[in-house]
Coordinates of C-alpha atoms (C1' of nucleotides) in Angstrom, one line a residue:
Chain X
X1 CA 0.5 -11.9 -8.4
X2 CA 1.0 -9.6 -11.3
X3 CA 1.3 -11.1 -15.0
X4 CA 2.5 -9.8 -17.9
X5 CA 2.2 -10.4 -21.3
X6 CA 6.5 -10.6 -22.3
X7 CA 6.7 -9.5 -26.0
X8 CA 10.7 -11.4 -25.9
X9 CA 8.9 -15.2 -25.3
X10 CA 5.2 -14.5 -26.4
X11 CA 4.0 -15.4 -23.4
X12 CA 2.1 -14.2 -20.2
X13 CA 4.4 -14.4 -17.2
X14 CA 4.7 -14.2 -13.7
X15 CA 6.4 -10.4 -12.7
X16 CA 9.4 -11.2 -10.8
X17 CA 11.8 -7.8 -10.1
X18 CA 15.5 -8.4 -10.0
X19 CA 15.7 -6.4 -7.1
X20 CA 12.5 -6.5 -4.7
X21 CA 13.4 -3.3 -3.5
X22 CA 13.3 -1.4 -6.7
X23 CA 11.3 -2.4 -10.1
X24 CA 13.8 -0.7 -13.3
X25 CA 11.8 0.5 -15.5
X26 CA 12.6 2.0 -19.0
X27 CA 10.2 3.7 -22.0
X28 CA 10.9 5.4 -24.9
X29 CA 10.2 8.6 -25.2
X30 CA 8.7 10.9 -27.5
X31 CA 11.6 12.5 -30.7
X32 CA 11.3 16.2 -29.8
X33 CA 10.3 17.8 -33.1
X34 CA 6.8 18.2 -32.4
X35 CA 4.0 17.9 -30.1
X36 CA 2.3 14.5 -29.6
X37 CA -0.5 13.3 -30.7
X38 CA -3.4 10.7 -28.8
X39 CA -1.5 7.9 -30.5
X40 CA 1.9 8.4 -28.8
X41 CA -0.7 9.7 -25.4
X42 CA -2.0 5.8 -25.6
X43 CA 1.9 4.3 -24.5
X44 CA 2.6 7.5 -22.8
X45 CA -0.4 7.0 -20.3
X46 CA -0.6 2.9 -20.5
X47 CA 3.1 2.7 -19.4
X48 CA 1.9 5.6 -16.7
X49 CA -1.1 2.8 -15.4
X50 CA 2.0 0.0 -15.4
X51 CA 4.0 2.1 -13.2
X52 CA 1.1 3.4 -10.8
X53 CA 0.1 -0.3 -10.4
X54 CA 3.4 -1.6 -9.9
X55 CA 2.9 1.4 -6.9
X56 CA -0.1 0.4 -6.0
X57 CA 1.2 -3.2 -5.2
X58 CA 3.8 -1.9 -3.1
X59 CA 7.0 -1.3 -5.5
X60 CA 9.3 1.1 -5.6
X61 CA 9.7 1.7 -9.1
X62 CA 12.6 3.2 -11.2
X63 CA 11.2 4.9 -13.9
X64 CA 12.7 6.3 -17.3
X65 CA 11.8 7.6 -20.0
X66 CA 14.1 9.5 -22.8
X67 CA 14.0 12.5 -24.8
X68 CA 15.7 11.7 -28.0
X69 CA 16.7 15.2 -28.9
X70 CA 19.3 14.8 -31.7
X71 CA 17.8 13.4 -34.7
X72 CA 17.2 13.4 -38.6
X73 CA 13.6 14.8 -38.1
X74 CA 14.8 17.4 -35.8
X75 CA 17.3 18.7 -38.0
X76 CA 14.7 18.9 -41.0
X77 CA 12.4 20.9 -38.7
X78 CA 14.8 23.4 -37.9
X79 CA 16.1 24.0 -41.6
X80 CA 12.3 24.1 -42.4
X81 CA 11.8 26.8 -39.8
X82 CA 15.1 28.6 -39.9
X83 CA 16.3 27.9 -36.0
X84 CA 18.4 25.7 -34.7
X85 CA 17.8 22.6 -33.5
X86 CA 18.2 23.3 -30.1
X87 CA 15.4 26.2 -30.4
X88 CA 13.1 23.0 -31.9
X89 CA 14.1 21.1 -28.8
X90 CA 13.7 23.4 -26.2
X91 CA 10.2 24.1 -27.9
X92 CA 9.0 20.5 -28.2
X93 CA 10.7 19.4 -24.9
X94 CA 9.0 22.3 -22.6
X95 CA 5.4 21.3 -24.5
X96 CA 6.5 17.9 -23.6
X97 CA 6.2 18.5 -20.2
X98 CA 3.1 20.5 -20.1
X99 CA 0.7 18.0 -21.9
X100 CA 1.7 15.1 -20.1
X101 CA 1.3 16.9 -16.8
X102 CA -2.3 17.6 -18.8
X103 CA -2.8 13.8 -19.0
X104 CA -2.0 13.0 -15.5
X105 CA 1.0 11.5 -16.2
X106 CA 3.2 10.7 -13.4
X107 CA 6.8 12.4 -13.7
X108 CA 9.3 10.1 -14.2
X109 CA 12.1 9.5 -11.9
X110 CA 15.1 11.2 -14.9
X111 CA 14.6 12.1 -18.1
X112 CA 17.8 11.4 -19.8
X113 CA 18.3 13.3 -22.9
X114 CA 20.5 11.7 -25.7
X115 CA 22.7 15.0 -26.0
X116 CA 23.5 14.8 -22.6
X117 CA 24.8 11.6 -23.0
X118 CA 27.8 11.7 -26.0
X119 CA 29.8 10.5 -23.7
X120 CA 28.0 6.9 -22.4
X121 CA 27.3 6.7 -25.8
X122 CA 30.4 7.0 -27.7
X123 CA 31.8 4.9 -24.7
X124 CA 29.1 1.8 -26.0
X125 CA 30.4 2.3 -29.2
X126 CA 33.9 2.0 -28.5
X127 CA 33.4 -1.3 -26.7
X128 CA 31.7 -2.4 -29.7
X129 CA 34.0 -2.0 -32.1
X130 CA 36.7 -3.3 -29.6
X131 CA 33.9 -6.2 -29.3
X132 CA 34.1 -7.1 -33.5
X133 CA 30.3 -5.8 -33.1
X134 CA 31.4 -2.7 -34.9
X135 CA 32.8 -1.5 -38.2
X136 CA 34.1 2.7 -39.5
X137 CA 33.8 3.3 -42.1
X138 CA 34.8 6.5 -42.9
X139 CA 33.7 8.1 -40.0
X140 CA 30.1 6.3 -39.9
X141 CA 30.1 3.6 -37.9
X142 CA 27.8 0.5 -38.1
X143 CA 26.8 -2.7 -36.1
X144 CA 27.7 -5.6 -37.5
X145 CA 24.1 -7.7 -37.6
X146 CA 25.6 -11.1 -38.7
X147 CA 27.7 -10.7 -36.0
X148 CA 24.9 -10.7 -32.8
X149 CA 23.7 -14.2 -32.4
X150 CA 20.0 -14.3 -32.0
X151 CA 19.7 -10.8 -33.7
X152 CA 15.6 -11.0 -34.6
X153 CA 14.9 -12.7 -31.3
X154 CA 12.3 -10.0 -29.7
X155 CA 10.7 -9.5 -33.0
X156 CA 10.1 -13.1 -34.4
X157 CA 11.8 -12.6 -37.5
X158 CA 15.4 -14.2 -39.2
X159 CA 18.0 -12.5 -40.8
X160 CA 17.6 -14.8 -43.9
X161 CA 14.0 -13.5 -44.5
X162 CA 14.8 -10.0 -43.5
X163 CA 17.3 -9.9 -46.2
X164 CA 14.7 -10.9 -48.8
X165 CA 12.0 -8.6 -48.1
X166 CA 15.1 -5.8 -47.5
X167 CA 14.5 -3.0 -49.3
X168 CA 17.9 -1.6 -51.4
X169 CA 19.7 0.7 -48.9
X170 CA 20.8 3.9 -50.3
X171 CA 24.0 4.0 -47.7
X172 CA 26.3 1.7 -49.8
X173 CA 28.9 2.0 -47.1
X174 CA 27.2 -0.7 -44.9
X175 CA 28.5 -4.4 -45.5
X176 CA 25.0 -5.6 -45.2
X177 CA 21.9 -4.1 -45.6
X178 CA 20.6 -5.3 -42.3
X179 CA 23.5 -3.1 -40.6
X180 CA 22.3 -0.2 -38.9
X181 CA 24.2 3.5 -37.6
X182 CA 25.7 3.9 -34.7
X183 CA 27.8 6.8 -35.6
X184 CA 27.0 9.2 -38.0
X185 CA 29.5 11.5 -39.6
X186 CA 29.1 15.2 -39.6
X187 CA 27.2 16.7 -42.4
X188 CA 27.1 20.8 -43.0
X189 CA 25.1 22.5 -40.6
X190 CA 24.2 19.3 -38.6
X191 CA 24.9 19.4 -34.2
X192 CA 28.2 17.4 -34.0
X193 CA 30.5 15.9 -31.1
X194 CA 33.7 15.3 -31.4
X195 CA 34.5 11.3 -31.5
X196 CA 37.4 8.4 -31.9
X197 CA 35.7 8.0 -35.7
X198 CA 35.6 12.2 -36.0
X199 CA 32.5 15.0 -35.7
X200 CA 29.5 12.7 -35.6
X201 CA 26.4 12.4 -34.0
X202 CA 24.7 8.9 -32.6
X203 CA 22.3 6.9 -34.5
X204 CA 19.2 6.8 -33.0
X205 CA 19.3 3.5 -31.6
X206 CA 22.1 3.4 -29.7
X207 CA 21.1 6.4 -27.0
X208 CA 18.4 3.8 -25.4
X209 CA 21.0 1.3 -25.0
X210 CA 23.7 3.7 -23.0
X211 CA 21.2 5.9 -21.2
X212 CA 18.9 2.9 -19.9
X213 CA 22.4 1.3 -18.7
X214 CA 23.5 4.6 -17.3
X215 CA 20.4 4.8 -15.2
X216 CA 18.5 1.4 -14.4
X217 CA 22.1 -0.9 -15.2
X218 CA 23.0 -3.7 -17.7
X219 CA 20.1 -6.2 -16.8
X220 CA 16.5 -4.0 -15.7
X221 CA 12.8 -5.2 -15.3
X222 CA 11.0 -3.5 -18.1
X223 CA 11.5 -2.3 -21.1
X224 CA 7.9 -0.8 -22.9
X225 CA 7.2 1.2 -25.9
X226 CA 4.4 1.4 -28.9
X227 CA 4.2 -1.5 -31.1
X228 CA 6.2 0.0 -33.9
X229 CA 9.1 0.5 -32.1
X230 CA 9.5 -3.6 -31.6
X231 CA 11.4 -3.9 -35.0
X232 CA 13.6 -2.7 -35.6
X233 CA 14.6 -0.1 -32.5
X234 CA 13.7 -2.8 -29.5
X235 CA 15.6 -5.2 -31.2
X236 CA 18.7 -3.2 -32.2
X237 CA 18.8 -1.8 -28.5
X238 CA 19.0 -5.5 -27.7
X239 CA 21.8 -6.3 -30.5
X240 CA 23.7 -3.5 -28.9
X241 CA 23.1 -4.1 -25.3
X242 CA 24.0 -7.7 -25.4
X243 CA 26.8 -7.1 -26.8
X244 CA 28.4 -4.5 -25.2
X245 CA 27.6 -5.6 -21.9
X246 CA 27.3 -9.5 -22.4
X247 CA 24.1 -9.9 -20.5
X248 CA 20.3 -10.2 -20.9
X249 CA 18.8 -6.6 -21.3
X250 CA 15.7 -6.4 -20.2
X251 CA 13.4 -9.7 -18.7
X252 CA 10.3 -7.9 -19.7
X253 CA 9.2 -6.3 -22.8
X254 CA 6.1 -4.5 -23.2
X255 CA 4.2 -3.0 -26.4
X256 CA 1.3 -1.0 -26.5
X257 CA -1.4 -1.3 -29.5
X258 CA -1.8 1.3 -32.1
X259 CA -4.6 4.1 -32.0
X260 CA -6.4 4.2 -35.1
X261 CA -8.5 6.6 -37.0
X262 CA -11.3 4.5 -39.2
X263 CA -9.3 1.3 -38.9
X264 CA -6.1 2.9 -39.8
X265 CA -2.5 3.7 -37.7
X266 CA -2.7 7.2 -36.4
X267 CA 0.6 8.5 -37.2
X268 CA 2.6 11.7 -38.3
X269 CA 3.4 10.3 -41.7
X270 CA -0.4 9.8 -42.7
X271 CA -1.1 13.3 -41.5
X272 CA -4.5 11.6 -39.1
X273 CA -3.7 12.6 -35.9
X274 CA -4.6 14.6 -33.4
X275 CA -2.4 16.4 -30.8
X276 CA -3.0 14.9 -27.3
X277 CA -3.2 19.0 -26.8
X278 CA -5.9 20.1 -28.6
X279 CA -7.9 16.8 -27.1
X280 CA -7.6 18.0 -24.0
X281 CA -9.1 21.7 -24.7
X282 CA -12.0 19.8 -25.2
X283 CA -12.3 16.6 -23.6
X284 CA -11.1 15.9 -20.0
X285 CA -8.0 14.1 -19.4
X286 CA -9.8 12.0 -17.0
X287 CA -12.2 10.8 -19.9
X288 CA -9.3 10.3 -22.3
X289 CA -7.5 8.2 -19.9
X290 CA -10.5 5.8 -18.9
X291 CA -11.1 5.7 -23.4
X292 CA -7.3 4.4 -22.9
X293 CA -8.6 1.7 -20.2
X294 CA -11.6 0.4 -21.6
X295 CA -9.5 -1.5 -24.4
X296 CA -6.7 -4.0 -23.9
X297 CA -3.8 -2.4 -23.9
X298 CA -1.5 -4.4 -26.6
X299 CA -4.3 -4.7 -29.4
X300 CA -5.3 -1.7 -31.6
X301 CA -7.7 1.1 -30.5
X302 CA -10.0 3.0 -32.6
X303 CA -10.5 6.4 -32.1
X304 CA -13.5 8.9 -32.7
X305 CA -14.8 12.1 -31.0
X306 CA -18.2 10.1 -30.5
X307 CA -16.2 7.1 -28.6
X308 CA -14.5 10.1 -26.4
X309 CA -17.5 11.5 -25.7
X310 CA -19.0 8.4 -25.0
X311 CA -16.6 8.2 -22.2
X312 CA -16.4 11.8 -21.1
X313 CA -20.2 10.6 -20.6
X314 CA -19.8 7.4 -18.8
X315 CA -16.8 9.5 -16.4
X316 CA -19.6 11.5 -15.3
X317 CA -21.5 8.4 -13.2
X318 CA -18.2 8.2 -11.4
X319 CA -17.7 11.5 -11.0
X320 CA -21.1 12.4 -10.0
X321 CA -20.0 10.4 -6.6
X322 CA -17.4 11.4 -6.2
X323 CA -18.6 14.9 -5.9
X324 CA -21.7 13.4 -3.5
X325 CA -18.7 11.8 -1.3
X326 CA -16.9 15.4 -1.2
X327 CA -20.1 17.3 -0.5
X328 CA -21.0 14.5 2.6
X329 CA -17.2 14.7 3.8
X330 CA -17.7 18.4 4.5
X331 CA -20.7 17.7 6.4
X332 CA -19.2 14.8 8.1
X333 CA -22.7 13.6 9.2
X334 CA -22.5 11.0 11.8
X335 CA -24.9 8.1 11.5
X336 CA -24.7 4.6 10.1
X337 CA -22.7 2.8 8.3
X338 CA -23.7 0.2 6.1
X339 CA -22.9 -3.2 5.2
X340 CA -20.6 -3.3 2.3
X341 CA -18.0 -5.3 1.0
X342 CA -15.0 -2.6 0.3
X343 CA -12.6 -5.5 0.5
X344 CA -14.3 -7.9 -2.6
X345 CA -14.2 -4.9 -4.7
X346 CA -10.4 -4.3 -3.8
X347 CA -9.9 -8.3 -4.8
X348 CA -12.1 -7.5 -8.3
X349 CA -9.4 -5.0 -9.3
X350 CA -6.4 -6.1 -8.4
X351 CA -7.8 -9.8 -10.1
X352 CA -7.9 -7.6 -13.2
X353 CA -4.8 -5.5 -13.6
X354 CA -3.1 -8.9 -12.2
X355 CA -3.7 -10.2 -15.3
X356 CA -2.2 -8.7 -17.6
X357 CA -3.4 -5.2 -16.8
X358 CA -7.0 -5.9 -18.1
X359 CA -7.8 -2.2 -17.2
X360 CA -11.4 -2.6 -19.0
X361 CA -12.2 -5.5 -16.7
X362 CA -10.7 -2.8 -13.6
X363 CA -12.8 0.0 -15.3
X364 CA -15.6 -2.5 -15.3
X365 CA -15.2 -2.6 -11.3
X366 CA -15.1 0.7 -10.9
X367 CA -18.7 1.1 -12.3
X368 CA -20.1 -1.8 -10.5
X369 CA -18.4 -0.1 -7.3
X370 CA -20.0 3.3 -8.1
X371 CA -23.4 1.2 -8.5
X372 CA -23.7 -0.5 -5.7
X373 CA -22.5 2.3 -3.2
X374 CA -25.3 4.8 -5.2
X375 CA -27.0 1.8 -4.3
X376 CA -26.4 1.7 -0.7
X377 CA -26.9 5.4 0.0
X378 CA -30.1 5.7 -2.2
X379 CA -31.7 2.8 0.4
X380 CA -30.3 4.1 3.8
X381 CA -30.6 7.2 6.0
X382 CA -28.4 8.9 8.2
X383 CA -25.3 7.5 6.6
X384 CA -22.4 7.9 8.3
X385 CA -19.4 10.0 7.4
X386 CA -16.9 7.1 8.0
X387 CA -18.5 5.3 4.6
X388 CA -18.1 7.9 2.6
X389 CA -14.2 7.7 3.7
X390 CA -14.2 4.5 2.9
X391 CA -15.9 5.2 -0.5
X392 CA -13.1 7.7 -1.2
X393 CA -10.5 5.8 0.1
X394 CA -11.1 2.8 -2.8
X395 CA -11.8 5.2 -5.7
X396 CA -8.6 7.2 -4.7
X397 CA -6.7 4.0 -4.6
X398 CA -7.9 2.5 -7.5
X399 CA -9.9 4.7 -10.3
X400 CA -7.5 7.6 -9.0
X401 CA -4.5 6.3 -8.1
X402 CA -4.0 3.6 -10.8
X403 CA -6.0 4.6 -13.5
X404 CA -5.9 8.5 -12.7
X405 CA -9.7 8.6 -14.1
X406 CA -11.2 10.5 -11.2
X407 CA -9.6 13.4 -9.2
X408 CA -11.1 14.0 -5.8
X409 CA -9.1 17.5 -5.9
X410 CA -11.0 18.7 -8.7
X411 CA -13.9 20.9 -7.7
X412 CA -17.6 21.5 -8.7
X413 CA -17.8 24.2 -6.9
X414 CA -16.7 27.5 -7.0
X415 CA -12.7 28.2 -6.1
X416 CA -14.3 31.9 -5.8
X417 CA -16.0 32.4 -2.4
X418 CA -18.1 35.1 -3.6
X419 CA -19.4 33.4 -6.9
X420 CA -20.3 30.7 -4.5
X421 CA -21.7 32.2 -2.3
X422 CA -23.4 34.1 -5.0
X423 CA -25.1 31.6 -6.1
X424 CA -25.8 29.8 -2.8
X425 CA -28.3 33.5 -2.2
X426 CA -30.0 32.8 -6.5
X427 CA -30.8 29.4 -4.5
X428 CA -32.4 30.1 -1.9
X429 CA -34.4 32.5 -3.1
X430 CA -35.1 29.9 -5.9
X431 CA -36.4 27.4 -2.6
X432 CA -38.7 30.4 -1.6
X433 CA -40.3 30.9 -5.1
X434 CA -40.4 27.4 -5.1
X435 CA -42.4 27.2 -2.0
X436 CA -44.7 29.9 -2.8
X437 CA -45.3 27.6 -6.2
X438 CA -43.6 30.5 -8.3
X439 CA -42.4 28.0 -10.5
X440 CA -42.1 29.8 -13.3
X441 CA -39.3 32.3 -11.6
X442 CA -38.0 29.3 -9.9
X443 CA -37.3 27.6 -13.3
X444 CA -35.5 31.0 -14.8
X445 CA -32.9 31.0 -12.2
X446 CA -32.3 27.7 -12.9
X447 CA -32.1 27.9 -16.8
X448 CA -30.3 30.9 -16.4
X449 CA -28.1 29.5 -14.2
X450 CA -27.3 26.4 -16.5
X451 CA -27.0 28.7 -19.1
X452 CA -23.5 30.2 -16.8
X453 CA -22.8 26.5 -16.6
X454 CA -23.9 26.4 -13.2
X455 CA -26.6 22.9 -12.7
X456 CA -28.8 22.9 -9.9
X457 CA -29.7 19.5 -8.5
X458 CA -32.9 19.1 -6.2
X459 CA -32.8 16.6 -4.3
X460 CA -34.8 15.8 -0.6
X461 CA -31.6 17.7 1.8
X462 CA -32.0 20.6 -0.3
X463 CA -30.7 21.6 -3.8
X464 CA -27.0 21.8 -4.5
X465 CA -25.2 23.0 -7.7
X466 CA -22.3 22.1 -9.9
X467 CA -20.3 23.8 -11.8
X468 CA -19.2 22.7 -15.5
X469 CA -15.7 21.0 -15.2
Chain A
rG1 C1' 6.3 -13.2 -49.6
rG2 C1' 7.7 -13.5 -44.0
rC3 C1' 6.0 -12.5 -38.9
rG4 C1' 2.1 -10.9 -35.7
rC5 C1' -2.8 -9.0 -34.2
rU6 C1' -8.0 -9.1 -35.0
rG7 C1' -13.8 -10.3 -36.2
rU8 C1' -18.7 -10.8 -29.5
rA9 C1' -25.6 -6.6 -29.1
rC10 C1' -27.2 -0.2 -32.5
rC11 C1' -21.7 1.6 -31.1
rC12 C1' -17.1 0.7 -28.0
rA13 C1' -15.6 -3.6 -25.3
rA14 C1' -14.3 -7.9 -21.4
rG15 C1' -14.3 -13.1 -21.8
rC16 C1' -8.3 -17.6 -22.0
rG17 C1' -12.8 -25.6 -21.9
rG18 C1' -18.1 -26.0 -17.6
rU19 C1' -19.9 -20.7 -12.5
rC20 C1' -21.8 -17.8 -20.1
rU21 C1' -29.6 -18.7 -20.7
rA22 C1' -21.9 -13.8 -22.3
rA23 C1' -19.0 -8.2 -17.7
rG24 C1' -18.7 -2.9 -18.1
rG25 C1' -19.5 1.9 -20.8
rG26 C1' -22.4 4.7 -24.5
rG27 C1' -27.2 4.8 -26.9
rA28 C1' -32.5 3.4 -26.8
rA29 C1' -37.2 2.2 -24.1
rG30 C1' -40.3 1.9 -19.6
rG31 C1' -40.7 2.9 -14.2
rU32 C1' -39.5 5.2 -9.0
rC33 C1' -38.4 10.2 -7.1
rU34 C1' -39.7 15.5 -8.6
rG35 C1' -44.4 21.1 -9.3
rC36 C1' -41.5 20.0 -13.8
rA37 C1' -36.4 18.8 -14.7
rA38 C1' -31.5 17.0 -13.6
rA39 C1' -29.0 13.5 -10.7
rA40 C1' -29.6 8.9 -8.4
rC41 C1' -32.1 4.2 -8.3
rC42 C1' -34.9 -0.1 -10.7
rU43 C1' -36.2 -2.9 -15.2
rU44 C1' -35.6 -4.1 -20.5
rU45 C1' -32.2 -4.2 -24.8
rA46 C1' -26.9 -11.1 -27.6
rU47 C1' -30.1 -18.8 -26.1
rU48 C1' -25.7 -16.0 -29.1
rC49 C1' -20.1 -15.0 -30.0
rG50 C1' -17.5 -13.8 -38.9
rU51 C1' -18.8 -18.6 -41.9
rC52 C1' -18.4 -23.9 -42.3
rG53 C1' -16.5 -28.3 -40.4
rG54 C1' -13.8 -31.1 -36.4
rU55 C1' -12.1 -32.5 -31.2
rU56 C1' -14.8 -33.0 -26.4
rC57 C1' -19.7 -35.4 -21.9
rG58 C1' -19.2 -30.0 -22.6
rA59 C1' -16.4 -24.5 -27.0
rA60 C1' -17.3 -17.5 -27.7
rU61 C1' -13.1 -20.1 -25.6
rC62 C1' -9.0 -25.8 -28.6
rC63 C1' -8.0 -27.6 -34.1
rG64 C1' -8.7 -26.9 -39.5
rA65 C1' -10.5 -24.5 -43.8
rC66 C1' -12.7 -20.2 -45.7
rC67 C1' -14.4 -14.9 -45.7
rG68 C1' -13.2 -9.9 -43.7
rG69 C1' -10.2 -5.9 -41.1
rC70 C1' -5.3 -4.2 -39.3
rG71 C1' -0.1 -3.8 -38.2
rC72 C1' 5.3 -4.7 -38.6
rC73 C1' 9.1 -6.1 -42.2
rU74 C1' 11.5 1.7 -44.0
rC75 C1' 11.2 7.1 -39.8
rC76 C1' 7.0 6.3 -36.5
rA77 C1' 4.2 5.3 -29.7

RNA sequence: GGCGCUGUACCCAAGCGGUCUAAGGGGAAGGUCUGCAAAACCUUUAUUCGUCGGUUCGAAUCCGACCGGCGCCUCCA
């Protein structure tokens, strides 16, 4: 029984879909102006682990995640470099694409892009205003806030305090500070649409409310996103929603923690980030992903190369089997297999992401899993083939599957049959200068060989080698 | 000012009233194996959970105060 912690009562509950068939779930996506950094990779890759365990547990899921293509920041970055904005989104869209596939990222089922969508939109609009939830002025249109009972719900805060702390708005055309764009009029140079209110384009808001209800309905599952985006985008999506459609929006609400560099946000603004992009040159994805999955996923996550490659390091006792289970596959050895309990390990995870996806308490059963089967096979002989299926068949599940921390697919061997065999010859005539106590030619070819990023591993079958991944 | 999060070993981090003399990873130390390494395995590394009080038979876990860190309230995952 999966819980979740629900951002809209504060609460850990029970996951219940609307539809057993099909779990509806919606994220927002990255602004297409640039690439992202490890910050935005942290919700990108935690909402990933929700969906794959929502899979894991038997679910069809729904998924959706937007590309907000028409924005302020957009514009800026194509008057900045002389293009036009659709040259900046193509750009940032395509490099969208390539780094998540990078991180492991599961596609989503649609990627709904807000310019593709004028029409849903405008179409929300419209039934506000008709609604009393909307006001023109002057072709810039605007939600009425006082008018949405229970606006500040999802967020904890009330109007009257908002107001207070409200900084002076600059856009004197709104009734009340707390409004917010639905519409906005054409300015020179700016991508337009024709509308009811004239050339506009839509606030930023409003293309999660139409899009999610074009493509997962008025009411879905989940709704999840970074932390920031809780006030005030989650909650005018809901101002809108509700509205417009006069049902609940969304019966879950999930927000992921911040990353932080020395104690502080990462963000664009501050200029302390880190593309996801250039992380991955040099760290693996896997090892980024289980850094993700050691913390809790809602509180705040500090980042430094050293914890990275503290985790790159700790990957490599997991993928050090995993490598031992695809060299015995190949031999398929038949033998015996040995007592182990696959199915209390199985119960340890699923415990863990059950509530409330603690994925460092998963992680945690991963490497007791990986311990106790080096375990095993250090204190039998002959071990059967069928184990080592077994072996693979929980860490593909799990540590693969769910957490995408391991990949069974990824060699240590050469993909180039000469290179390997190639080496294969340097080590057996290493084994005959070994055996004729040559050691020091044996020990060249192996430091020479590390040197090429090729280890050799002795061990009592024979040696075997590995090749940097 | 309002709302929320947070303080556990050298570092990261789980823990949600008793099974905690507190998971897991990194680091460090010793050992088995090895010609030597590497990998793997074994052992050690918090009687203590920011501080001080309280509730309780019993608290890292609940309550209060205090000290410290962070976020949102404005574009931001």
């Amino acid at each position: 029984m999966l819980k979740l912690y629900n951002t809209l009562t504060k609460k850990v509950e029970e996951f219940i879909p609307i539809d057993p068939n099909e779990v509806k779930f919606y994220v927002c996506g990255p602004t297409v102006y640039d690439y992202f950094h490890i910050g935005n990779a942290r919700s990108f890759v935690m909402a990933d682990i929700v969906r794959r365990y929502l899979e894991y547990k038997g679910y069809k899921v729904k998924f959706v995640m937007n590309l907000t293509d028409v924005d302020d920041k957009i514009i800026k970055k194509a008057n900045e470099e002389k293009i036009s904005t659709t040259d900046v989104t193509d750009k940032y869209i395509t490099a969208f694409f390539e780094d998540i596939a990078k991180l492991k990222i599961k596609k989503a089922t649609v990627y709904p892009k807000a310019t593709e969508h004028i029409r849903e939109i405008v179409d929300m609009i419209e039934t506000l205003e008709q609604k009393d939830f909307a006001y023109n002025e002057d072709g810039n249109v605007f939600y009425d806030v006082k008018h949405f009972n229970g606006y500040g719900k999802l967020s904890g805060k009330n109007i009257e305090e908002l107001e207070i702390g409200a900084r002076i708005d600059v856009n004197e055309e709104k009734k009340d500070p707390l409004d917010f764009a639905l519409w906005k009029k054409a300015k020179e140079g700016e991508p337009s649409w024709d509308s009811p209110w004239g050339k506009g384009r839509p606030g930023w808001h409003i293309e999660c409310s139409a899009m999610s209800c074009k493509h997962l309905g008025e009411t879905f599952d989940i709704h999840a996103g970074g932390s920031d985006l809780i006030f005030p985008h989650h909650e005018n999506e809901i101002a809108q929603s509700e509205a417009a459609n006069g049902k609940p929006f969304v019966k879950y609400w999930l927000h992921f923690g911040f990353l932080n560099i020395n104690e502080q946000k990462m963000s664009k603004s501050l200029g302390n980030f880190f593309t996801a992009r250039e992380v991955v040159k040099k760290y693996s994805a896997e090892a980024l992903r289980l850094f993700y999955s050691q913390a809790y996923y809602r509180g705040p996550l500090n980042f430094s190369e050293e914890l990275l490659a503290s985790a790159e390091k700790g990957l490599e006792k997991i993928t050090n089997l995993v490598d031992k289970v695809n060299d015995e596959l190949k031999k398929s050895n038949s033998g015996v297999k040995p007592e182990f309990d696959f199915k209390s390990f199985y119960q340890h995870f699923e415990k863990a992401m059950d509530e409330d996806l603690n994925t460092s308490q998963a992680v945690a059963v991963i490497f007791d899993f990986v311990k106790e089967v080096n375990r095993v096979i250090a204190s039998s002989e002959n071990v059967d083939v069928n184990f080592y299926n077994d072996v693979k068949t929980f860490l593909t599940k799990t540590a693969e599957n769910v957490l995408g921390i391991v990949d069974f697919n990824k060699t240590t061997t050469s993909d180039d049959k000469l290179v390997g065999e190639l080496v294969e010859l340097l080590i057996t005539l290493r084994t005959e200068a070994k055996q004729n106590k040559n050691y020091q030619l044996s020990d060249t070819i192996r430091d020479r060989l590390k040197e090429l990023g090729v280890v050799l591993q002795d061990s009592k079958e024979g040696t075997s080698y590995k090749i940097g991944r």
